[in-house]
PDB file of C-alpha atoms in Angstrom:
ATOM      1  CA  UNK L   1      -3.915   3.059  -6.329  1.00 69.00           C
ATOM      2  CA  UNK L   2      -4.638  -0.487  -5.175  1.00 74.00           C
ATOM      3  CA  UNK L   3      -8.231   0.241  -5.691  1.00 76.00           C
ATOM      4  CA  UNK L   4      -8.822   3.050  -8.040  1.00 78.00           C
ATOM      5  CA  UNK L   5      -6.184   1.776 -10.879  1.00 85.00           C
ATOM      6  CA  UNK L   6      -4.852  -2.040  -9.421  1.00 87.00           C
ATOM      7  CA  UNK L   7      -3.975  -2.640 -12.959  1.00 90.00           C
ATOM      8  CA  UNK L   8      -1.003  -0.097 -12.840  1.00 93.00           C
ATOM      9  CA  UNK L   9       0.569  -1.700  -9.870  1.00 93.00           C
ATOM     10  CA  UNK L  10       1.898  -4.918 -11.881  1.00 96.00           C
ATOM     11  CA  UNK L  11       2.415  -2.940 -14.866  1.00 96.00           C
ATOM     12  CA  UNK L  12       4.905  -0.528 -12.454  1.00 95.00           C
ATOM     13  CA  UNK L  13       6.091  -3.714 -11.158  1.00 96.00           C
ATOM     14  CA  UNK L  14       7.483  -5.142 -14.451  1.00 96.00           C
ATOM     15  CA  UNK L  15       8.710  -1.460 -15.219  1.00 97.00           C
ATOM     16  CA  UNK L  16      10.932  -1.516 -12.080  1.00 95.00           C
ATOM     17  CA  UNK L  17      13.027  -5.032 -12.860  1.00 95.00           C
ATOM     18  CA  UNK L  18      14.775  -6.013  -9.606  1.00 96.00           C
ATOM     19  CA  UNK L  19      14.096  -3.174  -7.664  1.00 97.00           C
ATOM     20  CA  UNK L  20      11.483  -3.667  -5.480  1.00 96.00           C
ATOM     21  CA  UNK L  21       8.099  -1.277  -6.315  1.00 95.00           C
ATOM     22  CA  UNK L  22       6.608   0.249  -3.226  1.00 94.00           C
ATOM     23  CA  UNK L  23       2.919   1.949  -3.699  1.00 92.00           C
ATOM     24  CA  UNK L  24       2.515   5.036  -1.780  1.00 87.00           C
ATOM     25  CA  UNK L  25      -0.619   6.310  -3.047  1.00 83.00           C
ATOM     26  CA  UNK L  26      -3.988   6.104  -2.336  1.00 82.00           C
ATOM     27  CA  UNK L  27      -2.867   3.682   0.750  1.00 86.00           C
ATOM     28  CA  UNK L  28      -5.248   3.990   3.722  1.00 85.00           C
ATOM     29  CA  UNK L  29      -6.734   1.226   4.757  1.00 87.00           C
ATOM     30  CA  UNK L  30      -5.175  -2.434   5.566  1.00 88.00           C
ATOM     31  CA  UNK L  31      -6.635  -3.965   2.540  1.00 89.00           C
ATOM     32  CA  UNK L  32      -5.072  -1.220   0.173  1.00 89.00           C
ATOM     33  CA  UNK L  33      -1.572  -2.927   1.266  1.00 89.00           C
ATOM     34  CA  UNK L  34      -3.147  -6.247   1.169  1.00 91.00           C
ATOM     35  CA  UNK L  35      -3.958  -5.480  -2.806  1.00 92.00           C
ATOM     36  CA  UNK L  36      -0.858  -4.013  -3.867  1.00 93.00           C
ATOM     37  CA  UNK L  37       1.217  -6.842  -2.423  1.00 93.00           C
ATOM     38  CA  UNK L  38      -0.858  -9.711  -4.456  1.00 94.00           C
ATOM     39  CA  UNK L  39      -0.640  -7.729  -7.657  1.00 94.00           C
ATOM     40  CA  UNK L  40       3.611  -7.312  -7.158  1.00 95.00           C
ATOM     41  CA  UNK L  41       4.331  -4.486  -5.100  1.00 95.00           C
ATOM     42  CA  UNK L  42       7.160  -5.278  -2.299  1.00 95.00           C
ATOM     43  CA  UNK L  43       5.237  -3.113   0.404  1.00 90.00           C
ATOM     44  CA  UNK L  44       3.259   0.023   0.798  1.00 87.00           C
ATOM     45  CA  UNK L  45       3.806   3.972   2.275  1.00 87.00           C
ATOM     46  CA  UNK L  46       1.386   5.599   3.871  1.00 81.00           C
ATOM     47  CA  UNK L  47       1.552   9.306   4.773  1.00 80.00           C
ATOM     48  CA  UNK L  48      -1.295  11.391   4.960  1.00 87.00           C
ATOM     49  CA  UNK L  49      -3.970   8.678   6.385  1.00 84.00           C
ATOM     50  CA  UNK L  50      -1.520   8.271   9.416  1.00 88.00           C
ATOM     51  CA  UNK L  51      -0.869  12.182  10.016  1.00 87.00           C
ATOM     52  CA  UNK L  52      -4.601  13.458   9.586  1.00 92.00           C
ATOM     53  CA  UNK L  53      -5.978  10.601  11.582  1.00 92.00           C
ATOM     54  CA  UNK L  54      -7.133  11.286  15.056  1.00 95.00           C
ATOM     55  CA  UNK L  55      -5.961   8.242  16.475  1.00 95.00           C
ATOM     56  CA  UNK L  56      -2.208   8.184  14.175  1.00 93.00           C
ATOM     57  CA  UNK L  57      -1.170   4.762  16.489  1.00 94.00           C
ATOM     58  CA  UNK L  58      -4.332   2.593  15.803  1.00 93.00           C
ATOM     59  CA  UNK L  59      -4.144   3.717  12.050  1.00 90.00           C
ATOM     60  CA  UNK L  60      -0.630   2.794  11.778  1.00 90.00           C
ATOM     61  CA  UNK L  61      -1.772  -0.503  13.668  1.00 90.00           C
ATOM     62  CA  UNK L  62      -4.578  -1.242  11.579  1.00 89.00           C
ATOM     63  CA  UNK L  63      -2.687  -1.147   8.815  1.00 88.00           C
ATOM     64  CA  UNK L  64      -0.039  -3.092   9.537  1.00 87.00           C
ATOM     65  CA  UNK L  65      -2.278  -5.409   9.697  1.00 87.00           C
ATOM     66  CA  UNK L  66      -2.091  -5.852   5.720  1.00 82.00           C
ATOM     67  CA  UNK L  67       0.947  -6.710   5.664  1.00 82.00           C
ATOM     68  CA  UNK L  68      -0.041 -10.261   7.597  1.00 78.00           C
ATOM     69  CA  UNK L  69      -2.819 -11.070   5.075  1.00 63.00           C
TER      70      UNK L  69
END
């Protein structure tokens, strides 16, 4: 989402008032989080690029990683 339609994220953002927007798609790499937290979003979800990956503990490291930039 962060990188195939960013400008959805604030628009989502303004559509949720005070709760906090969360993207969950499209989210597998640290910079995906990185995005979606400068454009609004509170945090990101990540499913499928932790499960399928062959290493699911250095995924899951490497992107919480984007949550520190």
């Amino acid at each position: 989402m962060a990188t195939a339609k960013p400008d959805v994220i604030p628009k989502a953002v303004e559509a949720s008032g005070p709760i906090p927007l969360l993207v969950g798609a499209g989210i597998s790499q640290p910079s995906d989080i990185e995005v979606s937290m400068k454009l609004g979003a509170a945090g990101g979800l990540a499913a499928s690029a932790i499960v399928t990956a062959d290493n699911p503990t250095k995924v899951l490291d490497d992107l919480l990683s984007g949550f520190n930039s």
